[in-house]
Amino acid sequence: SSARERCPPHSCVRENSGEMVSRGGCVVGVVWMCLLSAFRGHGALLHRAPFLGDEFVVSAYMDEGGHDWACNSRMYTGHKGTDFALIGRFEAQDEGRDIVASAPGVVLHTEDGHFDRCGDTVTCSTGGYGNYVRLQHVDGTQTFYGHLRKNSVAVEESQAVACGQKVGQGGSSGHSTGPHLHFEIRDLSTDSTVFRDPYAGPCGPSQSMWSAQGEWGGLPGSTCGALSQCTLTDTLTCGANVSTSTAGAGSSLFFYGCSRYTPEKGHEWFTYSGPELLYGLRTSLDEDITVAVEQPSADVDLYVMRGTACDATDCLAASISPSTNREEVVFSAEKDQEYVVAVDGFKGVSASFRIVVSCKGKIGMDQDHDDTAVVIGVVVTVGLLGVLVGGVFWYQRRQPVVPETRDIEQARSQPSPGRWNWARAFLRPLTTTPSRSSGSRTQMVVQ
């Protein structure tokens, strides 16, 4: 099997169910993504409210078996998301109500241009989500933002988006009875697609997926969840040629954010459920760095990310070859910028391999400490040299001047500096006491 699990860009899933259907009766672009082996860390990625402002109201929660998460009846049968209605309906839609990403991720698919006045006078019983945006997140979940206003989609496929970034505006396109946002979370990290209710309660999940859930009937908070940092296995250096293995390694990342593009297939993204190794990397130069994985015993892929925040929004380069012989990436590194190199594979399969780094600069995540030591050494050396030169200069000025004479014997009679006179001269200021002052001068008397 391949180490990668492809996310097909044009598969079809019926809204509010996991059933695969024909193209004519589906929402184009909504997919089953990948069949993965084990769910990890559901709820670890926390979401903010998927809109700006407070001019929304919850009109329907997810169906939790005939009731909503709080054991009330604000839901309808088969509903797999949360509906946030626009207060003011079409008047508010025409004014514009911004919809934003609930968490950082990458745009996998968008739909736009569909009719968006479904509701009071026009019945729209088909069309699924209508205009919508689908985001992929690092933890294996996807979020859907459905029924958007026509021509309001503000992002493009393969674009990385930050938490709180605008993706469109609220509308009433697709299968809709009035202006609202259909917000849905799908977890594709298990062996089947699972719809996740972001609300925790007595009739719902035990763990909330909101950064601040709020009370029943209220709105979730607008604060983005804290980003977790990559857990590094080790630090790579220039010239590294290391034999290692993913055996025993953990598995916390599903998605890295880089896609593979071909004219025939367009963008292809891949998710991973195998053990991964994450390495820190930093160079002291602006230079191109080559990182290669050689002779892997099983298929693995190679990614480079800018920074140490594992949120899949700053992927720089990837090697996603089906070959098991070698993976290689070349990327332009900036001086002192931190990077993370990720090696990941298929499900529970471990792989042994060699990782090789080619570059010229000094690399190391502890480089700041080394640079500080060098600077201190230079400062101390320069200081000592300054003291030495100053001492010699001062000593020369303190020596008595031998008067010129034609008489050699007279010259010989002048006092000689002697072997240790330089030391006495150097220490003399430390053994003197001030005498009475006369005018602006101070006479020194040698004790």
mmCIF file of C-alpha atoms in Angstrom, residues 64-307:
data_model
loop_
_atom_site.group_PDB
_atom_site.id
_atom_site.type_symbol
_atom_site.label_atom_id
_atom_site.label_comp_id
_atom_site.label_asym_id
_atom_site.label_seq_id
_atom_site.Cartn_x
_atom_site.Cartn_y
_atom_site.Cartn_z
ATOM 1 C CA GLU A 64 -27.822 13.498 18.754
ATOM 2 C CA GLY A 65 -30.402 10.746 18.429
ATOM 3 C CA GLY A 66 -33.632 12.738 18.622
ATOM 4 C CA HIS A 67 -32.319 15.647 20.724
ATOM 5 C CA ASP A 68 -29.467 18.118 20.740
ATOM 6 C CA TRP A 69 -26.325 18.015 22.891
ATOM 7 C CA ALA A 70 -28.165 19.567 25.873
ATOM 8 C CA CYS A 71 -31.057 17.052 25.613
ATOM 9 C CA ASN A 72 -33.317 19.733 24.126
ATOM 10 C CA SER A 73 -35.071 19.683 20.764
ATOM 11 C CA ARG A 74 -33.365 22.471 18.817
ATOM 12 C CA MET A 75 -32.390 20.147 15.972
ATOM 13 C CA TYR A 76 -34.007 18.214 13.171
ATOM 14 C CA THR A 77 -33.719 14.596 12.212
ATOM 15 C CA GLY A 78 -30.501 13.696 10.426
ATOM 16 C CA HIS A 79 -28.847 17.096 10.890
ATOM 17 C CA LYS A 80 -25.055 16.604 10.988
ATOM 18 C CA GLY A 81 -23.896 20.146 11.697
ATOM 19 C CA THR A 82 -24.810 23.393 13.442
ATOM 20 C CA ASP A 83 -26.903 26.075 11.739
ATOM 21 C CA PHE A 84 -26.258 29.733 12.597
ATOM 22 C CA ALA A 85 -29.053 31.912 11.193
ATOM 23 C CA LEU A 86 -28.435 35.524 10.169
ATOM 24 C CA ILE A 87 -30.427 37.918 12.329
ATOM 25 C CA GLY A 88 -32.272 40.111 9.826
ATOM 26 C CA ARG A 89 -32.403 37.388 7.153
ATOM 27 C CA PHE A 90 -32.023 38.692 3.588
ATOM 28 C CA GLU A 91 -31.509 42.274 4.657
ATOM 29 C CA ALA A 92 -28.543 41.125 6.722
ATOM 30 C CA GLN A 93 -27.335 38.942 3.851
ATOM 31 C CA ASP A 94 -27.371 41.939 1.507
ATOM 32 C CA GLU A 95 -25.440 44.001 4.047
ATOM 33 C CA GLY A 96 -22.869 41.218 4.352
ATOM 34 C CA ARG A 97 -22.107 38.942 7.289
ATOM 35 C CA ASP A 98 -18.558 37.592 7.227
ATOM 36 C CA ILE A 99 -17.862 33.888 7.704
ATOM 37 C CA VAL A 100 -14.369 32.989 8.957
ATOM 38 C CA ALA A 101 -12.192 29.909 9.424
ATOM 39 C CA SER A 102 -12.809 28.371 12.830
ATOM 40 C CA ALA A 103 -9.222 27.045 12.969
ATOM 41 C CA PRO A 104 -6.078 27.224 10.793
ATOM 42 C CA GLY A 105 -6.068 24.928 7.797
ATOM 43 C CA VAL A 106 -5.787 24.540 4.035
ATOM 44 C CA VAL A 107 -8.586 25.029 1.495
ATOM 45 C CA LEU A 108 -9.362 21.719 -0.193
ATOM 46 C CA HIS A 109 -12.383 22.794 -2.225
ATOM 47 C CA THR A 110 -14.696 25.722 -2.919
ATOM 48 C CA GLU A 111 -17.982 26.192 -4.749
ATOM 49 C CA ASP A 112 -19.350 29.590 -5.759
ATOM 50 C CA GLY A 113 -21.718 31.238 -8.224
ATOM 51 C CA HIS A 114 -24.896 29.430 -7.199
ATOM 52 C CA PHE A 115 -28.253 31.127 -6.627
ATOM 53 C CA ASP A 116 -28.449 32.451 -3.039
ATOM 54 C CA ARG A 117 -32.037 33.643 -2.437
ATOM 55 C CA CYS A 118 -33.574 30.345 -1.374
ATOM 56 C CA GLY A 119 -36.193 30.802 1.286
ATOM 57 C CA ASP A 120 -39.310 32.962 1.587
ATOM 58 C CA THR A 121 -40.503 33.024 -2.009
ATOM 59 C CA VAL A 122 -38.222 30.496 -3.695
ATOM 60 C CA THR A 123 -38.018 26.878 -2.609
ATOM 61 C CA CYS A 124 -34.656 25.199 -3.179
ATOM 62 C CA SER A 125 -34.867 21.496 -2.375
ATOM 63 C CA THR A 126 -31.662 20.482 -4.128
ATOM 64 C CA GLY A 127 -28.149 21.790 -4.360
ATOM 65 C CA GLY A 128 -26.692 20.549 -1.086
ATOM 66 C CA TYR A 129 -24.361 23.118 0.459
ATOM 67 C CA GLY A 130 -24.674 25.498 -2.502
ATOM 68 C CA ASN A 131 -21.742 27.890 -2.287
ATOM 69 C CA TYR A 132 -19.326 26.524 0.295
ATOM 70 C CA VAL A 133 -15.734 26.164 1.484
ATOM 71 C CA ARG A 134 -14.057 23.015 2.801
ATOM 72 C CA LEU A 135 -10.932 23.221 4.971
ATOM 73 C CA GLN A 136 -8.539 20.468 6.025
ATOM 74 C CA HIS A 137 -6.947 20.674 9.469
ATOM 75 C CA VAL A 138 -3.783 19.152 10.874
ATOM 76 C CA ASP A 139 -5.621 16.809 13.262
ATOM 77 C CA GLY A 140 -7.460 14.948 10.494
ATOM 78 C CA THR A 141 -10.715 16.912 10.717
ATOM 79 C CA GLN A 142 -12.365 18.973 8.017
ATOM 80 C CA THR A 143 -14.722 21.911 8.418
ATOM 81 C CA PHE A 144 -17.485 22.857 5.988
ATOM 82 C CA TYR A 145 -18.970 26.340 5.608
ATOM 83 C CA GLY A 146 -22.178 25.939 3.616
ATOM 84 C CA HIS A 147 -24.963 27.995 1.975
ATOM 85 C CA LEU A 148 -22.714 31.040 1.413
ATOM 86 C CA ARG A 149 -23.716 34.189 -0.417
ATOM 87 C CA LYS A 150 -23.203 34.121 -4.186
ATOM 88 C CA ASN A 151 -19.771 35.353 -5.327
ATOM 89 C CA SER A 152 -18.619 35.835 -1.737
ATOM 90 C CA VAL A 153 -16.047 33.017 -1.454
ATOM 91 C CA ALA A 154 -12.802 34.752 -0.497
ATOM 92 C CA VAL A 155 -10.282 31.878 -0.625
ATOM 93 C CA GLU A 156 -8.870 29.532 -3.248
ATOM 94 C CA GLU A 157 -8.069 25.838 -3.323
ATOM 95 C CA SER A 158 -4.676 24.944 -1.793
ATOM 96 C CA GLN A 159 -4.549 28.279 0.062
ATOM 97 C CA ALA A 160 -3.453 28.198 3.693
ATOM 98 C CA VAL A 161 -5.783 30.163 5.951
ATOM 99 C CA ALA A 162 -5.375 31.374 9.502
ATOM 100 C CA CYS A 163 -7.909 31.043 12.271
ATOM 101 C CA GLY A 164 -10.384 33.918 11.957
ATOM 102 C CA GLN A 165 -9.575 34.620 8.302
ATOM 103 C CA LYS A 166 -12.571 35.431 6.095
ATOM 104 C CA VAL A 167 -13.672 32.615 3.778
ATOM 105 C CA GLY A 168 -16.984 34.055 2.541
ATOM 106 C CA GLN A 169 -20.277 35.606 3.633
ATOM 107 C CA GLY A 170 -23.497 34.179 4.984
ATOM 108 C CA GLY A 171 -26.234 33.479 2.441
ATOM 109 C CA SER A 172 -28.990 31.101 1.412
ATOM 110 C CA SER A 173 -27.667 29.004 -1.453
ATOM 111 C CA GLY A 174 -28.178 25.284 -2.010
ATOM 112 C CA HIS A 175 -30.723 23.310 0.013
ATOM 113 C CA SER A 176 -31.691 26.175 2.312
ATOM 114 C CA THR A 177 -34.827 27.787 3.690
ATOM 115 C CA GLY A 178 -33.247 31.097 4.651
ATOM 116 C CA PRO A 179 -29.923 32.900 5.178
ATOM 117 C CA HIS A 180 -27.746 30.868 7.539
ATOM 118 C CA LEU A 181 -24.366 29.203 7.884
ATOM 119 C CA HIS A 182 -24.242 25.436 7.975
ATOM 120 C CA PHE A 183 -21.075 24.645 9.973
ATOM 121 C CA GLU A 184 -19.957 21.046 10.008
ATOM 122 C CA ILE A 185 -16.957 19.124 11.351
ATOM 123 C CA ARG A 186 -16.022 15.783 9.856
ATOM 124 C CA ASP A 187 -13.368 13.579 11.385
ATOM 125 C CA LEU A 188 -11.550 11.507 8.793
ATOM 126 C CA SER A 189 -8.936 10.080 11.137
ATOM 127 C CA THR A 190 -10.879 6.893 11.818
ATOM 128 C CA ASP A 191 -11.709 3.975 9.550
ATOM 129 C CA SER A 192 -14.889 5.776 8.499
ATOM 130 C CA THR A 193 -16.023 9.347 8.231
ATOM 131 C CA VAL A 194 -17.438 10.555 11.547
ATOM 132 C CA PHE A 195 -19.511 13.700 12.000
ATOM 133 C CA ARG A 196 -18.391 15.528 15.141
ATOM 134 C CA ASP A 197 -20.644 17.625 17.311
ATOM 135 C CA PRO A 198 -18.480 20.494 18.598
ATOM 136 C CA TYR A 199 -20.699 20.931 21.660
ATOM 137 C CA ALA A 200 -20.191 18.944 24.872
ATOM 138 C CA GLY A 201 -23.188 18.193 27.074
ATOM 139 C CA PRO A 202 -25.271 15.544 28.830
ATOM 140 C CA CYS A 203 -26.670 14.242 25.540
ATOM 141 C CA GLY A 204 -23.592 14.971 23.437
ATOM 142 C CA PRO A 205 -19.848 14.447 23.522
ATOM 143 C CA SER A 206 -17.885 14.692 26.750
ATOM 144 C CA GLN A 207 -15.319 17.062 25.276
ATOM 145 C CA SER A 208 -16.083 20.359 23.563
ATOM 146 C CA MET A 209 -14.312 21.322 20.355
ATOM 147 C CA TRP A 210 -14.910 25.040 20.925
ATOM 148 C CA SER A 211 -12.328 27.298 22.538
ATOM 149 C CA ALA A 212 -15.289 28.707 24.526
ATOM 150 C CA GLN A 213 -18.564 26.848 24.088
ATOM 151 C CA GLY A 214 -20.977 29.165 25.809
ATOM 152 C CA GLU A 215 -24.425 28.310 27.099
ATOM 153 C CA TRP A 216 -27.151 26.470 25.244
ATOM 154 C CA GLY A 217 -28.751 28.865 22.749
ATOM 155 C CA GLY A 218 -25.816 31.252 22.942
ATOM 156 C CA LEU A 219 -22.877 31.705 20.586
ATOM 157 C CA PRO A 220 -19.423 30.138 20.887
ATOM 158 C CA GLY A 221 -16.490 32.385 21.695
ATOM 159 C CA SER A 222 -14.481 34.283 19.100
ATOM 160 C CA THR A 223 -11.045 33.419 20.523
ATOM 161 C CA CYS A 224 -8.903 31.073 18.451
ATOM 162 C CA GLY A 225 -7.580 27.989 20.174
ATOM 163 C CA ALA A 226 -3.926 27.960 21.180
ATOM 164 C CA LEU A 227 -1.569 26.443 18.619
ATOM 165 C CA SER A 228 0.493 23.474 19.713
ATOM 166 C CA GLN A 229 4.175 23.322 18.816
ATOM 167 C CA CYS A 230 5.811 20.438 16.992
ATOM 168 C CA THR A 231 7.350 17.818 19.270
ATOM 169 C CA LEU A 232 10.830 17.417 17.811
ATOM 170 C CA THR A 233 12.613 14.079 17.686
ATOM 171 C CA ASP A 234 16.060 15.611 17.224
ATOM 172 C CA THR A 235 18.004 18.391 15.499
ATOM 173 C CA LEU A 236 19.618 17.951 12.086
ATOM 174 C CA THR A 237 22.963 19.542 11.186
ATOM 175 C CA CYS A 238 24.738 20.280 7.913
ATOM 176 C CA GLY A 239 26.395 17.131 6.647
ATOM 177 C CA ALA A 240 24.113 14.879 8.697
ATOM 178 C CA ASN A 241 23.970 11.283 7.493
ATOM 179 C CA VAL A 242 21.902 9.489 10.087
ATOM 180 C CA SER A 243 20.428 6.001 10.128
ATOM 181 C CA THR A 244 17.128 5.912 11.982
ATOM 182 C CA SER A 245 13.679 4.356 12.070
ATOM 183 C CA THR A 246 10.093 5.340 12.800
ATOM 184 C CA ALA A 247 9.678 2.246 14.978
ATOM 185 C CA GLY A 248 8.251 3.283 18.318
ATOM 186 C CA ALA A 249 7.638 6.855 17.169
ATOM 187 C CA GLY A 250 4.406 8.640 17.996
ATOM 188 C CA SER A 251 1.702 9.710 15.583
ATOM 189 C CA SER A 252 0.201 13.152 16.151
ATOM 190 C CA LEU A 253 -0.002 14.790 12.716
ATOM 191 C CA PHE A 254 -2.359 13.826 9.903
ATOM 192 C CA PHE A 255 -1.832 16.628 7.438
ATOM 193 C CA TYR A 256 1.091 18.887 6.476
ATOM 194 C CA GLY A 257 -0.445 21.280 3.954
ATOM 195 C CA CYS A 258 1.576 20.748 0.769
ATOM 196 C CA SER A 259 -0.196 19.368 -2.282
ATOM 197 C CA ARG A 260 0.992 17.658 -5.425
ATOM 198 C CA TYR A 261 -0.235 19.280 -8.622
ATOM 199 C CA THR A 262 -0.504 17.803 -12.079
ATOM 200 C CA PRO A 263 -2.513 19.167 -15.033
ATOM 201 C CA GLU A 264 -4.365 15.868 -15.249
ATOM 202 C CA LYS A 265 -5.417 15.594 -11.601
ATOM 203 C CA GLY A 266 -5.038 19.129 -10.273
ATOM 204 C CA HIS A 267 -4.106 19.458 -6.618
ATOM 205 C CA GLU A 268 -3.773 16.284 -4.592
ATOM 206 C CA TRP A 269 -3.439 16.323 -0.807
ATOM 207 C CA PHE A 270 -2.460 13.410 1.369
ATOM 208 C CA THR A 271 -3.062 12.503 4.973
ATOM 209 C CA TYR A 272 -1.053 10.150 7.164
ATOM 210 C CA SER A 273 -1.757 7.795 10.024
ATOM 211 C CA GLY A 274 1.679 6.249 10.457
ATOM 212 C CA PRO A 275 4.393 7.087 13.004
ATOM 213 C CA GLU A 276 6.269 10.262 12.153
ATOM 214 C CA LEU A 277 9.655 11.768 12.987
ATOM 215 C CA LEU A 278 10.014 15.558 13.273
ATOM 216 C CA TYR A 279 13.422 17.247 13.135
ATOM 217 C CA GLY A 280 14.432 20.808 13.906
ATOM 218 C CA LEU A 281 16.571 22.616 11.342
ATOM 219 C CA ARG A 282 18.161 26.060 11.231
ATOM 220 C CA THR A 283 21.068 27.510 9.263
ATOM 221 C CA SER A 284 23.381 30.468 9.843
ATOM 222 C CA LEU A 285 23.256 31.395 6.128
ATOM 223 C CA ASP A 286 20.742 32.346 3.469
ATOM 224 C CA GLU A 287 21.141 29.244 1.318
ATOM 225 C CA ASP A 288 19.487 26.317 -0.424
ATOM 226 C CA ILE A 289 19.264 23.186 1.704
ATOM 227 C CA THR A 290 18.795 19.656 0.392
ATOM 228 C CA VAL A 291 17.222 17.056 2.665
ATOM 229 C CA ALA A 292 16.969 13.461 1.458
ATOM 230 C CA VAL A 293 15.558 10.224 2.823
ATOM 231 C CA GLU A 294 17.533 7.334 1.365
ATOM 232 C CA GLN A 295 16.880 3.605 1.220
ATOM 233 C CA PRO A 296 13.625 3.528 3.219
ATOM 234 C CA SER A 297 12.459 0.012 4.033
ATOM 235 C CA ALA A 298 8.843 1.114 3.475
ATOM 236 C CA ASP A 299 7.225 3.994 1.636
ATOM 237 C CA VAL A 300 7.521 7.295 3.524
ATOM 238 C CA ASP A 301 7.066 10.915 2.483
ATOM 239 C CA LEU A 302 9.103 13.995 3.314
ATOM 240 C CA TYR A 303 7.882 17.507 4.215
ATOM 241 C CA VAL A 304 9.523 20.786 5.251
ATOM 242 C CA MET A 305 7.563 23.380 7.231
ATOM 243 C CA ARG A 306 8.499 26.934 8.100
ATOM 244 C CA GLY A 307 8.367 27.514 11.835
#
